[in-house]
């Protein structure tokens, strides 16, 4: 056994704790690493994306990411062939929890330079354009593509029970983001007086419009755009639903923040989406940007947007995918 190994083996728990804290402080004593943590405030980025934003070489960046990962300040997630980095979620059992909270709060107050903001925006625009192009291109094959993962009928009755269980007034204002072909939209339009359908693909929005016209319903307003547009137009609602949409959205964290603006006090956000999976083919086949989500991811983005986490429901599908139905609410401040 080497001397160093003997020292480690003999280290008291207090010593070990101090060593860990020293490693944490060393990891933080670097401007670039602090900038990385700032960039990951709400977002996750792939290594190449971070290289572009920070304008540095991958080899240099990888070293810094490793240092941050060693002290659990960042964690990784595999999205197909790419590794995505995000801030490590803080566990209640973390001995340095208060310190890390204070650290993140301080870092988050540091403004980003114009170049970094432009870099992030450019990555997000590219991701959003990829998703939009997919839906505009595949409108004819939409059902077929979507059916590769799941059909609405697989979970329609569960979702219907969940929505009815919310016991919202018929006059509640409801918005569905990304209604696609409009199956859920039709269901909602039969339950509520007025619905807003928001979709950023003109082709998909036309498809939903057609479904509603065919059902001879006239209580749906169709809005072209994303939640940023809805926020800008000052649209408000009591129930906001994303059904299999979030994994197509470039910045889920920003979307949660938009939702907090759009919801009325006591309003509810219902997210139906895939749990984390490793089926990379859905990127090409179904235009997915994200391979589902960890439930903690959704909780974390909701917390950041000051939305409270409510009930959740998980459904396994025959093909191995799992669906999560998650409710969040806006406090009545
Ligand atoms: C997979 S489809 C889901 C359709 C439908 N909710 C369903 O489950 O059948 C995704 C839909 O979300 C729309 N979409 C994708 N990104 C969006 C965004 N950022 N804002 C609004 N709609 C979006 C797409 O155009 C498409 O209509």
GROMACS .gro file of C-alpha atoms and ligand atoms in nm:
model
  360
    1UNK     CA    1   0.000   0.000   0.000
    2UNK     CA    2   0.137   0.345  -0.087
    3UNK     CA    3   0.176   0.614   0.177
    4UNK     CA    4  -0.106   0.816   0.023
    5UNK     CA    5  -0.335   0.514   0.026
    6UNK     CA    6  -0.249   0.443   0.390
    7UNK     CA    7  -0.328   0.805   0.477
    8UNK     CA    8  -0.667   0.781   0.302
    9UNK     CA    9  -0.742   0.450   0.471
   10UNK     CA   10  -0.659   0.602   0.810
   11UNK     CA   11  -0.842   0.930   0.749
   12UNK     CA   12  -1.109   1.006   1.007
   13UNK     CA   13  -1.460   1.090   0.880
   14UNK     CA   14  -1.390   1.454   0.976
   15UNK     CA   15  -1.069   1.453   0.770
   16UNK     CA   16  -1.251   1.295   0.480
   17UNK     CA   17  -1.523   1.559   0.500
   18UNK     CA   18  -1.260   1.835   0.500
   19UNK     CA   19  -1.086   1.674   0.202
   20UNK     CA   20  -1.415   1.666   0.014
   21UNK     CA   21  -1.480   2.029   0.098
   22UNK     CA   22  -1.131   2.124  -0.017
   23UNK     CA   23  -1.193   1.948  -0.349
   24UNK     CA   24  -1.521   2.136  -0.383
   25UNK     CA   25  -1.353   2.472  -0.317
   26UNK     CA   26  -1.072   2.390  -0.562
   27UNK     CA   27  -1.327   2.300  -0.828
   28UNK     CA   28  -1.488   2.638  -0.780
   29UNK     CA   29  -1.167   2.839  -0.788
   30UNK     CA   30  -1.177   2.888  -1.163
   31UNK     CA   31  -1.359   3.153  -1.366
   32UNK     CA   32  -1.439   2.922  -1.657
   33UNK     CA   33  -1.587   2.655  -1.429
   34UNK     CA   34  -1.804   2.917  -1.258
   35UNK     CA   35  -1.917   3.035  -1.602
   36UNK     CA   36  -2.007   2.677  -1.696
   37UNK     CA   37  -2.219   2.647  -1.380
   38UNK     CA   38  -2.385   2.980  -1.462
   39UNK     CA   39  -2.465   2.859  -1.818
   40UNK     CA   40  -2.621   2.545  -1.673
   41UNK     CA   41  -2.852   2.747  -1.449
   42UNK     CA   42  -3.166   2.610  -1.613
   43UNK     CA   43  -3.036   2.437  -1.919
   44UNK     CA   44  -2.854   2.125  -2.019
   45UNK     CA   45  -2.604   2.138  -2.302
   46UNK     CA   46  -2.399   1.886  -2.494
   47UNK     CA   47  -2.020   1.918  -2.488
   48UNK     CA   48  -2.006   2.049  -2.843
   49UNK     CA   49  -2.278   2.302  -2.769
   50UNK     CA   50  -2.083   2.424  -2.465
   51UNK     CA   51  -1.766   2.447  -2.676
   52UNK     CA   52  -1.950   2.671  -2.922
   53UNK     CA   53  -2.103   2.890  -2.652
   54UNK     CA   54  -1.772   2.931  -2.467
   55UNK     CA   55  -1.560   2.932  -2.782
   56UNK     CA   56  -1.308   2.681  -2.645
   57UNK     CA   57  -1.167   2.348  -2.757
   58UNK     CA   58  -1.334   2.025  -2.652
   59UNK     CA   59  -1.021   1.889  -2.483
   60UNK     CA   60  -0.997   2.194  -2.256
   61UNK     CA   61  -1.367   2.189  -2.177
   62UNK     CA   62  -1.372   1.817  -2.100
   63UNK     CA   63  -1.110   1.866  -1.829
   64UNK     CA   64  -1.318   2.135  -1.657
   65UNK     CA   65  -1.638   1.932  -1.684
   66UNK     CA   66  -1.461   1.637  -1.526
   67UNK     CA   67  -1.347   1.850  -1.231
   68UNK     CA   68  -1.704   1.975  -1.179
   69UNK     CA   69  -1.849   1.625  -1.216
   70UNK     CA   70  -1.603   1.484  -0.958
   71UNK     CA   71  -1.755   1.706  -0.692
   72UNK     CA   72  -2.109   1.646  -0.824
   73UNK     CA   73  -2.159   2.009  -0.924
   74UNK     CA   74  -2.261   1.883  -1.268
   75UNK     CA   75  -2.415   1.557  -1.375
   76UNK     CA   76  -2.440   1.391  -1.713
   77UNK     CA   77  -2.715   1.239  -1.916
   78UNK     CA   78  -2.675   1.043  -2.237
   79UNK     CA   79  -2.897   1.161  -2.523
   80UNK     CA   80  -2.824   0.911  -2.801
   81UNK     CA   81  -2.465   0.968  -2.908
   82UNK     CA   82  -2.422   1.286  -2.708
   83UNK     CA   83  -2.356   1.344  -2.340
   84UNK     CA   84  -2.552   1.633  -2.197
   85UNK     CA   85  -2.440   1.823  -1.888
   86UNK     CA   86  -2.659   1.992  -1.635
   87UNK     CA   87  -2.614   2.111  -1.281
   88UNK     CA   88  -2.615   1.833  -1.027
   89UNK     CA   89  -2.945   1.817  -0.841
   90UNK     CA   90  -2.884   1.897  -0.476
   91UNK     CA   91  -2.967   1.609  -0.245
   92UNK     CA   92  -3.098   1.680   0.106
   93UNK     CA   93  -2.829   1.444   0.238
   94UNK     CA   94  -2.546   1.644   0.076
   95UNK     CA   95  -2.315   1.759   0.363
   96UNK     CA   96  -2.247   2.083   0.172
   97UNK     CA   97  -2.608   2.151   0.078
   98UNK     CA   98  -2.632   2.502   0.228
   99UNK     CA   99  -2.299   2.598   0.080
  100UNK     CA  100  -2.402   2.479  -0.268
  101UNK     CA  101  -2.737   2.657  -0.245
  102UNK     CA  102  -2.560   2.981  -0.154
  103UNK     CA  103  -2.308   2.921  -0.428
  104UNK     CA  104  -2.571   2.866  -0.700
  105UNK     CA  105  -2.769   3.168  -0.579
  106UNK     CA  106  -2.457   3.383  -0.603
  107UNK     CA  107  -2.355   3.249  -0.943
  108UNK     CA  108  -2.706   3.302  -1.078
  109UNK     CA  109  -2.687   3.670  -0.994
  110UNK     CA  110  -2.387   3.716  -1.224
  111UNK     CA  111  -2.499   3.856  -1.560
  112UNK     CA  112  -2.396   3.665  -1.873
  113UNK     CA  113  -2.193   3.849  -2.134
  114UNK     CA  114  -2.366   3.940  -2.461
  115UNK     CA  115  -2.158   3.677  -2.643
  116UNK     CA  116  -2.269   3.400  -2.409
  117UNK     CA  117  -2.635   3.505  -2.435
  118UNK     CA  118  -2.605   3.510  -2.815
  119UNK     CA  119  -2.438   3.166  -2.809
  120UNK     CA  120  -2.718   3.013  -2.601
  121UNK     CA  121  -2.982   3.174  -2.821
  122UNK     CA  122  -2.822   3.041  -3.136
  123UNK     CA  123  -2.816   2.682  -2.998
  124UNK     CA  124  -3.179   2.707  -2.889
  125UNK     CA  125  -3.288   2.850  -3.223
  126UNK     CA  126  -3.119   2.562  -3.402
  127UNK     CA  127  -3.286   2.303  -3.178
  128UNK     CA  128  -3.628   2.470  -3.224
  129UNK     CA  129  -3.585   2.491  -3.601
  130UNK     CA  130  -3.499   2.119  -3.619
  131UNK     CA  131  -3.823   2.034  -3.440
  132UNK     CA  132  -4.033   2.276  -3.645
  133UNK     CA  133  -3.889   2.148  -3.973
  134UNK     CA  134  -3.974   1.793  -3.870
  135UNK     CA  135  -4.342   1.868  -3.810
  136UNK     CA  136  -4.381   2.090  -4.115
  137UNK     CA  137  -4.222   1.817  -4.326
  138UNK     CA  138  -4.403   1.520  -4.178
  139UNK     CA  139  -4.756   1.648  -4.139
  140UNK     CA  140  -4.893   1.375  -4.372
  141UNK     CA  141  -4.712   1.098  -4.187
  142UNK     CA  142  -4.773   1.245  -3.843
  143UNK     CA  143  -4.991   0.969  -3.703
  144UNK     CA  144  -4.773   0.693  -3.838
  145UNK     CA  145  -4.457   0.850  -3.690
  146UNK     CA  146  -4.617   0.925  -3.356
  147UNK     CA  147  -4.760   0.572  -3.341
  148UNK     CA  148  -4.405   0.434  -3.342
  149UNK     CA  149  -4.389   0.541  -2.977
  150UNK     CA  150  -4.748   0.554  -2.860
  151UNK     CA  151  -5.101   0.623  -2.978
  152UNK     CA  152  -5.322   0.869  -2.797
  153UNK     CA  153  -5.576   0.588  -2.747
  154UNK     CA  154  -5.317   0.403  -2.529
  155UNK     CA  155  -5.364   0.655  -2.248
  156UNK     CA  156  -5.665   0.870  -2.353
  157UNK     CA  157  -5.899   0.735  -2.086
  158UNK     CA  158  -5.641   0.777  -1.806
  159UNK     CA  159  -5.579   1.134  -1.916
  160UNK     CA  160  -5.952   1.199  -1.940
  161UNK     CA  161  -6.000   1.069  -1.582
  162UNK     CA  162  -5.714   1.286  -1.463
  163UNK     CA  163  -5.855   1.602  -1.624
  164UNK     CA  164  -6.206   1.530  -1.496
  165UNK     CA  165  -6.061   1.463  -1.149
  166UNK     CA  166  -5.930   1.820  -1.141
  167UNK     CA  167  -6.292   1.927  -1.103
  168UNK     CA  168  -6.243   2.247  -1.293
  169UNK     CA  169  -6.538   2.462  -1.376
  170UNK     CA  170  -6.668   2.425  -1.731
  171UNK     CA  171  -6.588   2.794  -1.781
  172UNK     CA  172  -6.221   2.743  -1.686
  173UNK     CA  173  -5.986   2.867  -1.955
  174UNK     CA  174  -5.787   2.581  -2.101
  175UNK     CA  175  -5.488   2.593  -2.335
  176UNK     CA  176  -5.335   2.295  -2.513
  177UNK     CA  177  -4.981   2.340  -2.643
  178UNK     CA  178  -4.892   2.132  -2.951
  179UNK     CA  179  -5.233   1.973  -3.015
  180UNK     CA  180  -5.099   1.784  -3.321
  181UNK     CA  181  -5.390   1.622  -3.496
  182UNK     CA  182  -5.628   1.747  -3.229
  183UNK     CA  183  -5.751   1.428  -3.061
  184UNK     CA  184  -5.712   1.558  -2.706
  185UNK     CA  185  -5.823   1.902  -2.821
  186UNK     CA  186  -6.156   1.759  -2.936
  187UNK     CA  187  -6.198   1.583  -2.601
  188UNK     CA  188  -6.122   1.907  -2.413
  189UNK     CA  189  -6.353   2.112  -2.637
  190UNK     CA  190  -6.641   1.887  -2.536
  191UNK     CA  191  -6.570   1.950  -2.164
  192UNK     CA  192  -6.487   2.321  -2.147
  193UNK     CA  193  -6.650   2.634  -2.284
  194UNK     CA  194  -6.340   2.767  -2.450
  195UNK     CA  195  -6.001   2.625  -2.546
  196UNK     CA  196  -5.689   2.783  -2.691
  197UNK     CA  197  -5.483   2.561  -2.921
  198UNK     CA  198  -5.122   2.680  -2.949
  199UNK     CA  199  -4.886   2.523  -3.203
  200UNK     CA  200  -4.574   2.664  -3.368
  201UNK     CA  201  -4.620   2.460  -3.686
  202UNK     CA  202  -4.872   2.617  -3.928
  203UNK     CA  203  -4.927   2.276  -4.092
  204UNK     CA  204  -4.998   2.101  -3.760
  205UNK     CA  205  -5.225   2.384  -3.648
  206UNK     CA  206  -5.426   2.346  -3.970
  207UNK     CA  207  -5.460   1.978  -3.899
  208UNK     CA  208  -5.603   2.048  -3.552
  209UNK     CA  209  -5.832   2.313  -3.702
  210UNK     CA  210  -5.962   2.057  -3.949
  211UNK     CA  211  -6.034   1.802  -3.670
  212UNK     CA  212  -6.233   2.059  -3.472
  213UNK     CA  213  -6.425   2.179  -3.780
  214UNK     CA  214  -6.507   1.818  -3.868
  215UNK     CA  215  -6.647   1.766  -3.516
  216UNK     CA  216  -6.861   2.077  -3.576
  217UNK     CA  217  -6.717   2.250  -3.273
  218UNK     CA  218  -6.654   2.622  -3.264
  219UNK     CA  219  -6.517   2.688  -2.915
  220UNK     CA  220  -6.145   2.662  -2.999
  221UNK     CA  221  -5.916   2.958  -3.080
  222UNK     CA  222  -5.608   2.866  -3.277
  223UNK     CA  223  -5.286   3.053  -3.207
  224UNK     CA  224  -4.968   3.006  -3.410
  225UNK     CA  225  -4.660   3.011  -3.189
  226UNK     CA  226  -4.497   2.875  -2.877
  227UNK     CA  227  -4.535   2.963  -2.509
  228UNK     CA  228  -4.307   3.266  -2.565
  229UNK     CA  229  -4.564   3.399  -2.813
  230UNK     CA  230  -4.853   3.320  -2.575
  231UNK     CA  231  -4.672   3.504  -2.296
  232UNK     CA  232  -4.605   3.800  -2.525
  233UNK     CA  233  -4.972   3.808  -2.631
  234UNK     CA  234  -5.065   3.799  -2.261
  235UNK     CA  235  -5.282   3.492  -2.305
  236UNK     CA  236  -5.397   3.352  -1.971
  237UNK     CA  237  -5.545   3.019  -1.868
  238UNK     CA  238  -5.640   2.803  -1.569
  239UNK     CA  239  -5.523   2.475  -1.717
  240UNK     CA  240  -5.226   2.440  -1.952
  241UNK     CA  241  -5.165   2.102  -2.112
  242UNK     CA  242  -4.861   1.963  -2.292
  243UNK     CA  243  -4.933   1.619  -2.429
  244UNK     CA  244  -4.621   1.459  -2.579
  245UNK     CA  245  -4.481   1.798  -2.670
  246UNK     CA  246  -4.213   1.889  -2.416
  247UNK     CA  247  -3.960   1.647  -2.566
  248UNK     CA  248  -3.982   1.851  -2.889
  249UNK     CA  249  -3.912   2.182  -2.720
  250UNK     CA  250  -3.563   2.334  -2.732
  251UNK     CA  251  -3.565   2.473  -2.379
  252UNK     CA  252  -3.801   2.295  -2.140
  253UNK     CA  253  -3.680   2.513  -1.850
  254UNK     CA  254  -3.773   2.833  -2.033
  255UNK     CA  255  -4.108   2.679  -2.125
  256UNK     CA  256  -4.186   2.613  -1.757
  257UNK     CA  257  -4.099   2.978  -1.683
  258UNK     CA  258  -4.334   3.092  -1.964
  259UNK     CA  259  -4.608   2.868  -1.822
  260UNK     CA  260  -4.577   3.037  -1.484
  261UNK     CA  261  -4.660   3.367  -1.661
  262UNK     CA  262  -4.946   3.228  -1.865
  263UNK     CA  263  -5.120   3.052  -1.575
  264UNK     CA  264  -5.373   3.238  -1.364
  265UNK     CA  265  -5.320   3.214  -0.985
  266UNK     CA  266  -5.411   2.860  -0.874
  267UNK     CA  267  -5.375   2.756  -1.239
  268UNK     CA  268  -5.257   2.405  -1.325
  269UNK     CA  269  -4.992   2.280  -1.562
  270UNK     CA  270  -5.034   1.922  -1.683
  271UNK     CA  271  -4.736   1.767  -1.858
  272UNK     CA  272  -4.777   1.429  -2.024
  273UNK     CA  273  -4.448   1.304  -2.160
  274UNK     CA  274  -4.211   1.012  -2.189
  275UNK     CA  275  -3.996   0.901  -1.901
  276UNK     CA  276  -3.623   0.887  -1.975
  277UNK     CA  277  -3.538   0.624  -2.235
  278UNK     CA  278  -3.247   0.533  -2.458
  279UNK     CA  279  -3.424   0.480  -2.791
  280UNK     CA  280  -3.211   0.712  -3.000
  281UNK     CA  281  -3.403   0.635  -3.323
  282UNK     CA  282  -3.687   0.865  -3.206
  283UNK     CA  283  -3.470   1.165  -3.290
  284UNK     CA  284  -3.476   1.084  -3.663
  285UNK     CA  285  -3.800   0.890  -3.666
  286UNK     CA  286  -4.019   1.120  -3.458
  287UNK     CA  287  -3.827   1.449  -3.442
  288UNK     CA  288  -3.770   1.422  -3.066
  289UNK     CA  289  -3.507   1.659  -2.924
  290UNK     CA  290  -3.497   1.489  -2.582
  291UNK     CA  291  -3.511   1.120  -2.495
  292UNK     CA  292  -3.788   1.167  -2.238
  293UNK     CA  293  -3.728   1.320  -1.897
  294UNK     CA  294  -3.631   1.214  -1.548
  295UNK     CA  295  -3.917   1.304  -1.317
  296UNK     CA  296  -3.666   1.511  -1.113
  297UNK     CA  297  -3.596   1.722  -1.422
  298UNK     CA  298  -3.959   1.829  -1.446
  299UNK     CA  299  -3.977   1.892  -1.071
  300UNK     CA  300  -3.660   2.099  -1.087
  301UNK     CA  301  -3.780   2.318  -1.377
  302UNK     CA  302  -4.114   2.365  -1.201
  303UNK     CA  303  -3.940   2.470  -0.880
  304UNK     CA  304  -3.729   2.722  -1.069
  305UNK     CA  305  -4.048   2.864  -1.219
  306UNK     CA  306  -4.204   2.877  -0.871
  307UNK     CA  307  -4.466   2.619  -0.956
  308UNK     CA  308  -4.561   2.365  -0.691
  309UNK     CA  309  -4.538   1.996  -0.771
  310UNK     CA  310  -4.862   1.805  -0.743
  311UNK     CA  311  -4.974   1.452  -0.819
  312UNK     CA  312  -4.803   1.230  -1.072
  313UNK     CA  313  -4.898   0.916  -1.252
  314UNK     CA  314  -4.678   0.672  -1.444
  315UNK     CA  315  -4.795   0.437  -1.718
  316UNK     CA  316  -4.593   0.159  -1.879
  317UNK     CA  317  -4.657   0.095  -2.247
  318UNK     CA  318  -4.635  -0.244  -2.413
  319UNK     CA  319  -4.337  -0.136  -2.625
  320UNK     CA  320  -4.130  -0.053  -2.315
  321UNK     CA  321  -4.179   0.325  -2.318
  322UNK     CA  322  -4.316   0.477  -2.000
  323UNK     CA  323  -4.538   0.781  -1.980
  324UNK     CA  324  -4.545   1.027  -1.693
  325UNK     CA  325  -4.842   1.253  -1.625
  326UNK     CA  326  -4.733   1.537  -1.397
  327UNK     CA  327  -4.933   1.815  -1.240
  328UNK     CA  328  -4.790   2.146  -1.124
  329UNK     CA  329  -4.974   2.446  -0.984
  330UNK     CA  330  -4.918   2.816  -0.961
  331UNK     CA  331  -4.959   2.941  -0.606
  332UNK     CA  332  -5.223   3.200  -0.537
  333UNK     CA  333  -4.989   3.479  -0.422
  334LIG     C1  334  -4.564   1.481  -3.107
  334LIG     S1  335  -4.675   1.604  -3.146
  334LIG     C2  336  -4.795   1.580  -3.021
  334LIG     C3  337  -4.930   1.609  -3.071
  334LIG     C4  338  -5.043   1.579  -2.975
  334LIG     N1  339  -5.031   1.653  -2.852
  334LIG     C5  340  -5.054   1.431  -2.954
  334LIG     O1  341  -5.012   1.381  -2.849
  334LIG     O2  342  -5.097   1.362  -3.045
  334LIG     C6  343  -4.599   1.752  -3.101
  334LIG     C7  344  -4.679   1.876  -3.140
  334LIG     O3  345  -4.619   1.986  -3.073
  334LIG     C8  346  -4.596   2.091  -3.165
  334LIG     N2  347  -4.482   2.166  -3.114
  334LIG     C9  348  -4.351   2.130  -3.110
  334LIG     N3  349  -4.278   2.224  -3.052
  334LIG    C10  350  -4.364   2.322  -3.014
  334LIG    C11  351  -4.348   2.447  -2.948
  334LIG     N4  352  -4.229   2.489  -2.906
  334LIG     N5  353  -4.458   2.522  -2.927
  334LIG    C12  354  -4.580   2.481  -2.969
  334LIG     N6  355  -4.601   2.364  -3.032
  334LIG    C13  356  -4.495   2.285  -3.055
  334LIG    C14  357  -4.573   2.021  -3.298
  334LIG     O4  358  -4.596   2.108  -3.407
  334LIG    C15  359  -4.676   1.911  -3.288
  334LIG     O5  360  -4.803   1.954  -3.325
   0.00000   0.00000   0.00000
